[in-house]
PDB file of C-alpha atoms in Angstrom:
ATOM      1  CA  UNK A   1     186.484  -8.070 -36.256  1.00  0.00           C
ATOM      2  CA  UNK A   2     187.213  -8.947 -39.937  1.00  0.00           C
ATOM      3  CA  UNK A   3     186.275  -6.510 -42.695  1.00  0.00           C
ATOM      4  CA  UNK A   4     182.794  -7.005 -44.111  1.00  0.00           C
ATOM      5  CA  UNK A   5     183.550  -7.560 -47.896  1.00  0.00           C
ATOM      6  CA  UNK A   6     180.225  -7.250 -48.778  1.00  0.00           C
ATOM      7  CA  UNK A   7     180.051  -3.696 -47.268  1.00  0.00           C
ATOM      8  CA  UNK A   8     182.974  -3.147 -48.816  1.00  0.00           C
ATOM      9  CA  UNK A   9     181.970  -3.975 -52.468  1.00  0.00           C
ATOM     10  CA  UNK A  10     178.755  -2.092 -51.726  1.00  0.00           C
ATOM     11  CA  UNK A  11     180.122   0.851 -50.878  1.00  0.00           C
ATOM     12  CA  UNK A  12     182.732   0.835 -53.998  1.00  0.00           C
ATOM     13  CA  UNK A  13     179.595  -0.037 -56.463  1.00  0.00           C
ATOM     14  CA  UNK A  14     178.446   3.052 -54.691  1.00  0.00           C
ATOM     15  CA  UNK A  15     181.331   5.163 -55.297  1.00  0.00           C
ATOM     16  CA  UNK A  16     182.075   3.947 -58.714  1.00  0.00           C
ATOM     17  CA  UNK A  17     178.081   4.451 -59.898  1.00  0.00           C
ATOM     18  CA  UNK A  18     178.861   8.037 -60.658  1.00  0.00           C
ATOM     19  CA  UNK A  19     180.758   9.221 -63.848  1.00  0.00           C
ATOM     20  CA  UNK A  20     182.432  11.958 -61.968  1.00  0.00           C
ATOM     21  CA  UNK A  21     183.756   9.543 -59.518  1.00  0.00           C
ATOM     22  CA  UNK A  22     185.052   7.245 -62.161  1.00  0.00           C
ATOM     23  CA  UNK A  23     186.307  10.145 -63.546  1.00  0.00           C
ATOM     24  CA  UNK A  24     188.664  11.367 -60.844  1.00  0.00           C
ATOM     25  CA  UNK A  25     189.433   7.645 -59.996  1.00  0.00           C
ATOM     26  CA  UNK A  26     191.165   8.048 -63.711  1.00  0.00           C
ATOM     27  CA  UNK A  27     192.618  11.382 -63.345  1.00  0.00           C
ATOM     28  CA  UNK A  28     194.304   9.645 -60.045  1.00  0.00           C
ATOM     29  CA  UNK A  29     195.359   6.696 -61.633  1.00  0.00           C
ATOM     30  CA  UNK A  30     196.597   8.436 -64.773  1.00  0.00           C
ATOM     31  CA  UNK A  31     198.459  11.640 -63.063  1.00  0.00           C
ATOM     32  CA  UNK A  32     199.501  10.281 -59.433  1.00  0.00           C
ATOM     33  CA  UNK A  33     198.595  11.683 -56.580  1.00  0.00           C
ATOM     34  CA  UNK A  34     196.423  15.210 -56.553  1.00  0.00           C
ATOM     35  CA  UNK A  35     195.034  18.139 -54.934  1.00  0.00           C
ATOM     36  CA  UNK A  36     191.009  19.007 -55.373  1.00  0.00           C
ATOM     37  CA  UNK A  37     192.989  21.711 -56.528  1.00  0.00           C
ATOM     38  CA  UNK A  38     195.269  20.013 -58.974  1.00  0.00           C
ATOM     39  CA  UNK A  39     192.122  17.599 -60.040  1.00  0.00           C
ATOM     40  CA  UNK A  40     189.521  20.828 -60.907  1.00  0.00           C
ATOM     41  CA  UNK A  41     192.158  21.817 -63.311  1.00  0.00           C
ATOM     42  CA  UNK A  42     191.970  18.688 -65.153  1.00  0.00           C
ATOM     43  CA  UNK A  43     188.301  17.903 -65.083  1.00  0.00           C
ATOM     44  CA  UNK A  44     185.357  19.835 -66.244  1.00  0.00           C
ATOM     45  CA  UNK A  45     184.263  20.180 -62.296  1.00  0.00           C
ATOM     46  CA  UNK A  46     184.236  22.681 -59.176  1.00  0.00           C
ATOM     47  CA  UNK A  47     187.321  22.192 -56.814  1.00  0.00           C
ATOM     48  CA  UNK A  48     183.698  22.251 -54.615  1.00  0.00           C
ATOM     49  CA  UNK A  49     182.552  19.448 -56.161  1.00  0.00           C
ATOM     50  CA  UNK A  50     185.610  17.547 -56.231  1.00  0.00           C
ATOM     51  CA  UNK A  51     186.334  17.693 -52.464  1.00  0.00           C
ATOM     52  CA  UNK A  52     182.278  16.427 -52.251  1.00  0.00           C
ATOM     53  CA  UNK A  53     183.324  13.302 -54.199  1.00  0.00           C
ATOM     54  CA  UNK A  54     186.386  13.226 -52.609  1.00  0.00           C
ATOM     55  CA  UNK A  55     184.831  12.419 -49.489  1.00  0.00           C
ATOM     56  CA  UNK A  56     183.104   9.479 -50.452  1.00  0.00           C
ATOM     57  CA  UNK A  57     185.479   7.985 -52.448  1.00  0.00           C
ATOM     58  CA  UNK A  58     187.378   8.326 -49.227  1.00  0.00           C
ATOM     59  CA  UNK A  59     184.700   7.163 -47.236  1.00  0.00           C
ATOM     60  CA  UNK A  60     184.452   3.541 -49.854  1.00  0.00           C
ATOM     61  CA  UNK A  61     188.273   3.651 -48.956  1.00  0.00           C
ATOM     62  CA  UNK A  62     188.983   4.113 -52.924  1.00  0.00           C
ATOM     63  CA  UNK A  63     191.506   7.371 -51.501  1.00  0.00           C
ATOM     64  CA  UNK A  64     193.509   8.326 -48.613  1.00  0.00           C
ATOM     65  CA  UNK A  65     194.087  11.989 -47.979  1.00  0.00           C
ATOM     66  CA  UNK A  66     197.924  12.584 -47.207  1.00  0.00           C
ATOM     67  CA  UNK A  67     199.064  15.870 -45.680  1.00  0.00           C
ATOM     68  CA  UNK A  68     201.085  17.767 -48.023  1.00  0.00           C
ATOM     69  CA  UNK A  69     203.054  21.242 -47.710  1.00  0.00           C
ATOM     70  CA  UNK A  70     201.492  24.149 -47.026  1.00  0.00           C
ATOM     71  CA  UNK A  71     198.522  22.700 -45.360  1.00  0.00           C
ATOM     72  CA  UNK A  72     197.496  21.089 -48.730  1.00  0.00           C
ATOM     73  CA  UNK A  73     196.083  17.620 -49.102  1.00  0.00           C
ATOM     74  CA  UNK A  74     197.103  15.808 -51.852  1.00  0.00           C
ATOM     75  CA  UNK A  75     194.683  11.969 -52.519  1.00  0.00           C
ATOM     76  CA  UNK A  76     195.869   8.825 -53.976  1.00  0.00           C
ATOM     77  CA  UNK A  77     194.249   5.859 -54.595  1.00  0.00           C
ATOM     78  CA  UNK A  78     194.028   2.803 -53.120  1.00  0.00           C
ATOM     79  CA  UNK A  79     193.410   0.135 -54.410  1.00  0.00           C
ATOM     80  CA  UNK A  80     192.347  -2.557 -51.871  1.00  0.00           C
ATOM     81  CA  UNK A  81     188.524  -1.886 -51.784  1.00  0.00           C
ATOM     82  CA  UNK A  82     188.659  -2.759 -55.349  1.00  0.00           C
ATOM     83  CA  UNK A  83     190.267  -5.612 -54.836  1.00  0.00           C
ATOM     84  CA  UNK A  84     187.200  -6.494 -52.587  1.00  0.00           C
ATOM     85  CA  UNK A  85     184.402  -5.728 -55.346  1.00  0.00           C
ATOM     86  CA  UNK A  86     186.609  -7.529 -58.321  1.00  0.00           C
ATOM     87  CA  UNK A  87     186.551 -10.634 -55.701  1.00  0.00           C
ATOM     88  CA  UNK A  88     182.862 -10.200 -54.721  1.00  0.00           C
ATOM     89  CA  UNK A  89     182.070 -10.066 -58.531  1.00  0.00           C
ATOM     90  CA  UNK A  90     184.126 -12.805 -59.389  1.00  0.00           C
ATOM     91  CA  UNK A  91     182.476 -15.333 -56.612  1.00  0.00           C
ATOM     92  CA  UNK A  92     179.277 -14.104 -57.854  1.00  0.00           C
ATOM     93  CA  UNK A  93     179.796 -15.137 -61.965  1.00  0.00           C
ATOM     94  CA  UNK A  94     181.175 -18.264 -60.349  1.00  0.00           C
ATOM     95  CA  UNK A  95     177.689 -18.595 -58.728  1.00  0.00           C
ATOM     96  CA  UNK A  96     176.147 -18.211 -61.829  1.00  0.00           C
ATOM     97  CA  UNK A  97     178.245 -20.280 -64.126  1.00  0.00           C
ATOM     98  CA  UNK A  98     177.343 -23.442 -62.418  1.00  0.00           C
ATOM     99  CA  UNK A  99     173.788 -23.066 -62.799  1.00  0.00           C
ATOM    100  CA  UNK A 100     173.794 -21.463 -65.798  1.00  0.00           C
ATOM    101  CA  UNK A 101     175.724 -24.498 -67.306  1.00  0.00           C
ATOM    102  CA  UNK A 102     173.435 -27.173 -66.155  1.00  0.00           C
ATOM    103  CA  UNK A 103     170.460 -25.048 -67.949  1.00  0.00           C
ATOM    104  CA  UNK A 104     172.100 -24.842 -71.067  1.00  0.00           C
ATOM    105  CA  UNK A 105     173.262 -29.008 -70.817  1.00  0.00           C
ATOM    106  CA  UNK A 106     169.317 -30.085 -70.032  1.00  0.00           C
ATOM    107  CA  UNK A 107     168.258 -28.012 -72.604  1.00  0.00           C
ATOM    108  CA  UNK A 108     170.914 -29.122 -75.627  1.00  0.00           C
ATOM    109  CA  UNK A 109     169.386 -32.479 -74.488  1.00  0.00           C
TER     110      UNK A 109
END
């Protein structure tokens, strides 16, 4: 069965609702792949916390976890899912442009 997109985009408006989210989502994308560890260092946040946001960004598909040494897991992003939502928004302004440009013509008449 095909992906649901609009699941998809939902649960990546989800993810990226919170600041801390967006937040690590920029540590990942600035620094590479991380620890909770290695991303607690950086930000103003629990490792605690960070492994709880972890888990729904990886949940929205926005991370994979990847084994690293010493038992370790190290996140990077993935960018897919937003793919998904940037598509979703981008068929919904389309939906909006049309009618929005037939108000604006009947009322410049």
């Amino acid at each position: 069965m095909p992906p649901d997109n609009e699941a998809i985009a939902e649960q990546v408006f989800v993810a990226l609702a919170d600041p801390t989210r967006r937040g690590i989502l920029a540590e990942l994308a600035s620094g590479g792949p991380a620890t909770a560890t290695d991303l607690a260092a950086r930000l103003p946040i629990t490792r605690q916390a960070i492994a709880k946001h972890l888990v729904l960004l990886s949940e929205a598909g926005l991370v994979t976890a990847e084994p690293g040494e010493r038992r370790r897991v190290r996140y990077r992003l993935r960018s897919e899912p937003m793919r998904v939502a940037q598509q979703f928004l981008a068929a919904l302004a389309r939906d909006w442009d049309s009618p929005l440009e037939a108000l604006k013509k009947h009322l410049d008449q």
